[in-house]
XYZ file of C-alpha atoms in Angstrom:
391
model
C 112.688 36.306 196.151
C 112.173 32.616 195.215
C 110.705 29.650 197.126
C 108.972 26.348 196.523
C 105.641 27.318 198.161
C 104.450 30.888 198.585
C 101.827 31.037 201.300
C 99.494 34.090 201.460
C 98.109 34.617 204.927
C 99.491 33.941 208.439
C 96.254 32.656 210.033
C 96.189 29.153 211.490
C 95.996 27.615 208.058
C 98.954 29.377 206.501
C 101.086 29.013 209.640
C 100.360 25.360 210.039
C 101.036 24.662 206.326
C 104.480 26.388 206.700
C 105.152 24.131 209.668
C 104.077 20.955 207.920
C 106.227 21.837 204.903
C 109.233 22.647 207.127
C 108.909 19.310 208.824
C 108.879 17.665 205.308
C 111.985 19.541 204.208
C 110.043 21.767 201.781
C 110.854 25.477 201.790
C 108.224 28.161 201.910
C 107.665 31.968 202.511
C 104.603 33.275 204.371
C 103.233 36.653 203.503
C 100.855 38.396 206.001
C 99.369 41.889 205.444
C 98.817 42.527 209.166
C 101.466 43.077 211.866
C 102.299 40.312 214.393
C 100.364 41.771 217.387
C 97.166 41.914 215.271
C 97.491 38.289 214.184
C 98.151 37.161 217.781
C 95.077 38.858 219.209
C 92.559 38.349 216.342
C 89.609 36.569 217.973
C 88.153 33.709 215.944
C 87.002 30.060 216.455
C 87.897 28.205 219.519
C 86.787 24.524 219.101
C 89.392 22.116 217.680
C 88.325 18.756 216.349
C 90.158 15.628 217.384
C 91.955 15.556 214.004
C 93.107 19.123 214.412
C 94.546 18.561 217.824
C 96.318 15.441 216.524
C 97.870 17.346 213.599
C 99.079 20.199 215.880
C 100.725 17.735 218.236
C 102.437 15.850 215.473
C 103.620 19.178 214.039
C 105.321 20.017 217.253
C 102.702 22.710 218.356
C 100.955 20.724 221.123
C 102.876 21.663 224.248
C 100.792 24.594 225.342
C 97.637 23.124 223.732
C 97.941 20.057 226.035
C 98.653 22.255 228.992
C 96.008 24.974 228.512
C 93.431 23.505 226.212
C 90.072 22.350 227.680
C 89.094 18.808 226.516
C 85.403 18.415 226.066
C 83.869 14.982 225.866
C 80.393 16.190 224.931
C 77.905 19.006 224.407
C 74.552 19.691 225.872
C 71.435 20.269 223.823
C 68.677 22.252 225.471
C 65.109 22.467 224.164
C 61.675 22.742 225.750
C 63.404 23.442 229.116
C 65.068 19.969 228.904
C 68.748 19.036 228.908
C 70.271 16.214 226.841
C 74.052 15.487 226.874
C 75.811 14.027 223.809
C 78.638 11.860 224.938
C 81.370 12.054 222.247
C 83.757 9.259 223.315
C 80.976 6.680 223.883
C 79.514 7.373 220.414
C 82.762 7.777 218.364
C 85.199 5.338 219.739
C 86.946 7.776 222.036
C 87.064 11.023 220.052
C 86.630 14.454 221.743
C 87.072 18.160 220.972
C 89.220 20.819 222.583
C 88.488 24.441 223.509
C 91.656 26.379 222.554
C 91.344 29.793 220.905
C 92.597 30.501 217.402
C 94.698 33.304 218.818
C 96.576 30.769 220.910
C 97.070 28.367 217.928
C 98.529 31.357 215.971
C 100.825 32.389 218.861
C 102.222 28.795 219.072
C 102.751 28.436 215.306
C 104.305 31.939 214.977
C 106.766 31.120 217.716
C 107.809 27.841 215.951
C 108.029 29.568 212.610
C 110.242 32.394 213.838
C 112.470 29.992 215.737
C 112.796 27.201 213.230
C 110.941 27.860 209.942
C 111.326 29.808 206.776
C 110.634 33.492 206.188
C 107.490 34.895 207.770
C 106.921 38.497 206.620
C 104.414 40.564 208.487
C 102.987 43.781 206.968
C 103.662 42.167 203.610
C 100.487 42.824 201.528
C 99.896 40.427 198.632
C 98.675 42.519 195.686
C 98.112 39.807 193.125
C 98.824 36.267 192.090
C 100.236 36.237 188.495
C 100.619 33.332 186.100
C 98.584 31.067 188.309
C 97.753 28.730 185.516
C 101.462 28.035 184.757
C 104.194 26.125 186.478
C 105.931 29.423 187.515
C 103.433 31.518 189.479
C 104.366 34.762 191.126
C 103.032 36.719 194.059
C 103.361 40.468 193.654
C 103.393 42.047 197.105
C 104.293 45.257 198.996
C 106.656 45.150 202.039
C 108.499 47.926 203.863
C 107.217 50.542 201.455
C 108.248 48.821 198.171
C 106.841 46.323 195.755
C 108.528 42.964 195.314
C 107.892 39.632 193.605
C 107.919 36.151 195.205
C 108.590 33.541 192.516
C 107.194 30.083 193.436
C 106.591 26.605 192.228
C 103.178 26.643 194.039
C 100.958 29.276 195.704
C 98.593 28.472 198.529
C 95.984 31.138 199.209
C 95.157 31.091 202.900
C 94.144 34.797 202.787
C 90.424 34.515 203.706
C 87.331 35.452 201.844
C 88.513 39.021 200.914
C 91.992 37.980 199.829
C 93.564 38.185 196.341
C 94.276 34.491 195.772
C 90.769 33.444 194.623
C 90.696 36.380 192.199
C 93.441 34.778 190.180
C 91.132 31.943 189.082
C 89.354 32.923 185.866
C 85.615 33.459 186.507
C 84.684 31.204 183.560
C 86.248 28.281 185.378
C 84.466 28.748 188.752
C 81.187 27.818 190.314
C 80.030 29.466 193.539
C 77.406 28.107 195.930
C 76.137 30.265 198.735
C 73.358 30.933 201.188
C 72.907 34.013 203.360
C 70.934 33.479 206.641
C 68.405 36.128 207.846
C 70.005 36.246 211.333
C 73.372 36.598 212.999
C 75.092 35.943 216.323
C 75.491 38.528 218.963
C 78.572 37.299 220.741
C 80.095 38.411 224.057
C 83.276 37.764 226.042
C 82.633 38.048 229.843
C 84.944 37.904 232.863
C 82.991 35.128 234.555
C 83.647 31.365 234.894
C 81.515 29.321 232.464
C 78.173 28.349 233.951
C 78.637 24.793 232.505
C 81.624 22.686 231.946
C 80.728 21.811 228.287
C 79.200 23.769 225.439
C 75.458 24.329 225.627
C 73.384 24.641 222.413
C 69.879 25.943 223.184
C 66.862 25.983 220.941
C 64.236 28.441 222.196
C 61.116 29.969 220.722
C 62.859 33.407 221.059
C 65.859 32.135 219.204
C 69.134 30.187 219.509
C 71.705 30.574 222.317
C 75.165 29.165 222.827
C 77.166 28.913 226.008
C 80.938 28.465 225.376
C 84.181 29.547 226.988
C 87.682 30.787 226.273
C 89.161 29.586 229.619
C 88.137 28.535 233.050
C 87.567 32.183 233.962
C 86.319 33.692 230.667
C 82.942 32.837 229.148
C 81.944 33.244 225.420
C 78.240 33.348 224.815
C 76.053 33.955 221.767
C 72.512 35.063 220.976
C 70.644 34.705 217.701
C 69.694 38.145 216.584
C 68.176 39.662 213.333
C 70.590 40.254 210.500
C 71.988 43.750 210.697
C 71.735 44.121 214.466
C 74.004 46.706 216.085
C 75.748 45.002 219.065
C 75.931 48.371 220.913
C 72.052 48.598 220.737
C 72.038 45.878 223.427
C 72.797 46.835 227.033
C 74.747 44.359 229.147
C 71.691 43.755 231.310
C 69.466 43.073 228.300
C 72.017 40.540 227.003
C 72.181 38.622 230.266
C 68.353 38.689 230.693
C 67.861 37.247 227.176
C 70.546 34.549 227.728
C 68.882 33.530 230.923
C 65.470 33.240 229.106
C 66.891 31.015 226.319
C 68.951 28.789 228.607
C 66.124 28.193 231.091
C 65.662 24.599 232.305
C 63.224 22.794 234.485
C 65.939 22.042 237.083
C 67.968 24.414 239.345
C 70.679 25.308 236.770
C 71.576 28.978 236.899
C 73.535 31.217 234.540
C 76.335 33.135 236.180
C 76.751 36.811 235.167
C 79.855 38.956 234.993
C 81.412 42.023 233.374
C 81.083 41.934 229.496
C 84.388 42.915 227.954
C 83.597 42.573 224.344
C 80.498 42.304 222.128
C 80.092 41.981 218.400
C 77.651 40.567 215.773
C 78.738 37.796 213.380
C 76.706 37.332 210.184
C 75.727 33.876 209.123
C 76.526 32.447 205.607
C 77.467 29.357 203.776
C 79.810 29.656 200.831
C 81.766 27.216 198.613
C 83.985 28.112 195.645
C 84.780 25.364 193.204
C 87.379 24.417 192.138
C 89.917 24.899 194.987
C 92.817 24.665 192.525
C 93.839 26.323 189.335
C 97.198 25.330 187.836
C 99.820 26.013 190.493
C 97.432 27.956 192.822
C 95.654 26.142 195.615
C 92.907 27.694 197.864
C 92.556 26.790 201.576
C 90.245 27.854 204.294
C 87.994 30.857 204.051
C 89.444 31.723 200.634
C 87.475 28.731 199.371
C 84.668 28.017 201.768
C 82.706 29.500 204.711
C 80.361 27.770 207.068
C 77.964 29.264 209.677
C 79.644 28.847 213.091
C 77.006 26.560 214.554
C 78.954 23.394 213.796
C 82.431 24.742 214.764
C 83.887 23.745 211.477
C 85.637 26.827 209.999
C 89.059 26.498 211.442
C 88.955 22.761 211.281
C 88.173 22.768 207.604
C 91.159 24.967 206.936
C 93.388 22.573 208.725
C 92.075 19.687 206.628
C 92.905 21.688 203.487
C 96.489 22.363 204.394
C 97.064 18.844 205.628
C 95.750 17.538 202.277
C 98.036 19.924 200.375
C 101.159 19.119 202.492
C 100.550 15.372 202.111
C 100.077 15.711 198.308
C 103.243 17.826 197.819
C 105.295 15.589 199.990
C 104.104 12.617 197.911
C 105.085 14.345 194.729
C 108.490 15.299 196.044
C 109.161 11.734 197.181
C 107.622 9.755 194.247
C 107.425 12.217 191.329
C 103.820 11.576 191.058
C 101.357 14.534 190.921
C 98.290 12.245 191.473
C 97.457 13.618 194.922
C 98.094 17.215 193.921
C 95.809 16.767 190.904
C 93.116 15.370 193.262
C 93.504 18.224 195.775
C 90.266 20.075 194.945
C 88.115 16.981 194.789
C 89.600 15.565 197.935
C 89.084 18.745 199.938
C 85.594 19.405 198.562
C 84.285 15.977 199.743
C 85.111 16.977 203.233
C 83.994 20.688 202.789
C 80.548 19.585 201.631
C 80.039 17.217 204.465
C 80.897 20.082 206.874
C 78.625 22.378 204.941
C 75.812 19.872 205.313
C 76.416 19.355 209.066
C 76.676 23.124 209.709
C 73.515 23.719 207.764
C 71.732 20.972 209.734
C 72.797 22.336 213.068
C 71.791 25.800 212.125
C 68.329 24.854 210.904
C 67.894 22.538 213.865
C 68.552 25.240 216.496
C 67.737 28.597 215.010
C 64.211 29.993 214.645
C 63.746 31.527 211.235
C 61.858 34.847 210.940
C 58.198 34.062 210.450
C 58.562 30.350 211.390
C 55.251 28.587 211.663
C 54.018 26.392 214.569
C 54.536 23.434 212.187
C 58.163 24.282 211.676
C 58.615 24.766 215.417
C 57.273 21.227 215.994
C 59.582 19.818 213.415
C 62.578 21.310 215.201
C 61.391 19.730 218.482
C 60.809 16.390 216.758
C 64.362 16.403 215.322
C 65.800 17.201 218.750
C 63.644 14.464 220.383
C 64.977 12.022 217.738
C 68.623 12.856 218.709
C 67.849 12.524 222.337
C 66.123 9.123 221.937
C 68.036 7.504 219.083
C 71.619 6.286 219.460
C 71.953 6.269 215.671
C 70.862 9.925 215.356
C 73.087 10.939 218.261
C 76.076 9.083 216.806
C 75.650 10.925 213.448
C 75.843 14.240 215.326
C 78.806 13.165 217.515
C 80.802 11.848 214.543
C 80.320 14.972 212.580
C 80.941 17.295 215.499
C 84.272 15.645 216.462
C 85.465 15.848 212.874
C 85.428 14.103 209.417
C 88.675 12.322 208.430
C 91.399 14.369 206.586
C 91.814 13.193 202.977
């Protein structure tokens, strides 16, 4: 097989890239190790920045997003039994975010790819990227019980942290920056309407809590728990009781309970791999960087990466100049590090570290008071949350 761009991974990044390239008249092949049902039900992030929704609409994937996505014009911060709403449009010139699950983004993009785009091969396991440093890279993969080779002009690794793409970059050329946090998130899905119409981020002496949602009838909630916690060690009643404690306010707000249909624990880490390009190989999304979920940046960073690549390759095809392709890693990393900074700030602002001192507790409260009382501090949060510019 031969194509211009070989894409490893049919998550939202790989699928969106294939769509952007198709719209620009550039051929591609997408290889995905899992089957289609798995990809379409894989639960991941659900907050889309303004820029991400704009890109999806422009790519032709906005019809169901506009019909079913939940636009949010703010978030609520809770601390010391108080409530403070951050008004995004008022602080950012009209920007907002949209609650629309990654599974739904994938369904929309898969449907478009199958109907209009190039080859999308499910159960096609990428085994290795070969000759990445040359102008003729190859992806060796296994599909339908036999090995094959995809010859490309470019390879884009959208295959996540455990994928093969990053391994093709020589270790002596790389630098890795990472931080592992001593806590995780116990997350639940519950068949109950959300208890608030926007996301609620709660800082409490017992730990962080987040109230989110998947739809008007399904709630998504999280509790900070020690690293290594077993989700099944928590009964449903214990989870709801702890959520009630951490979301407590001085007014008459109440948390609605309902049947818990899913529970899991998400570890917390920050990770950046530099560079994001080697020869004809380009990394995108979790293959190159991971952020703690507090800032809702993971999916949106991946979108920024593939938008940057698609623009750069289109520029090269139209002008013959590789200037933007050569700048790919540096361009993406500027945005990545701002998102890492914001995600770290949000995590340290709202989570109580094991063994935290009263001094550190007061600093957290002081930082939250600053956001609640200073338009400048509040604007900085709102601008970062709704998204850094692509490119």
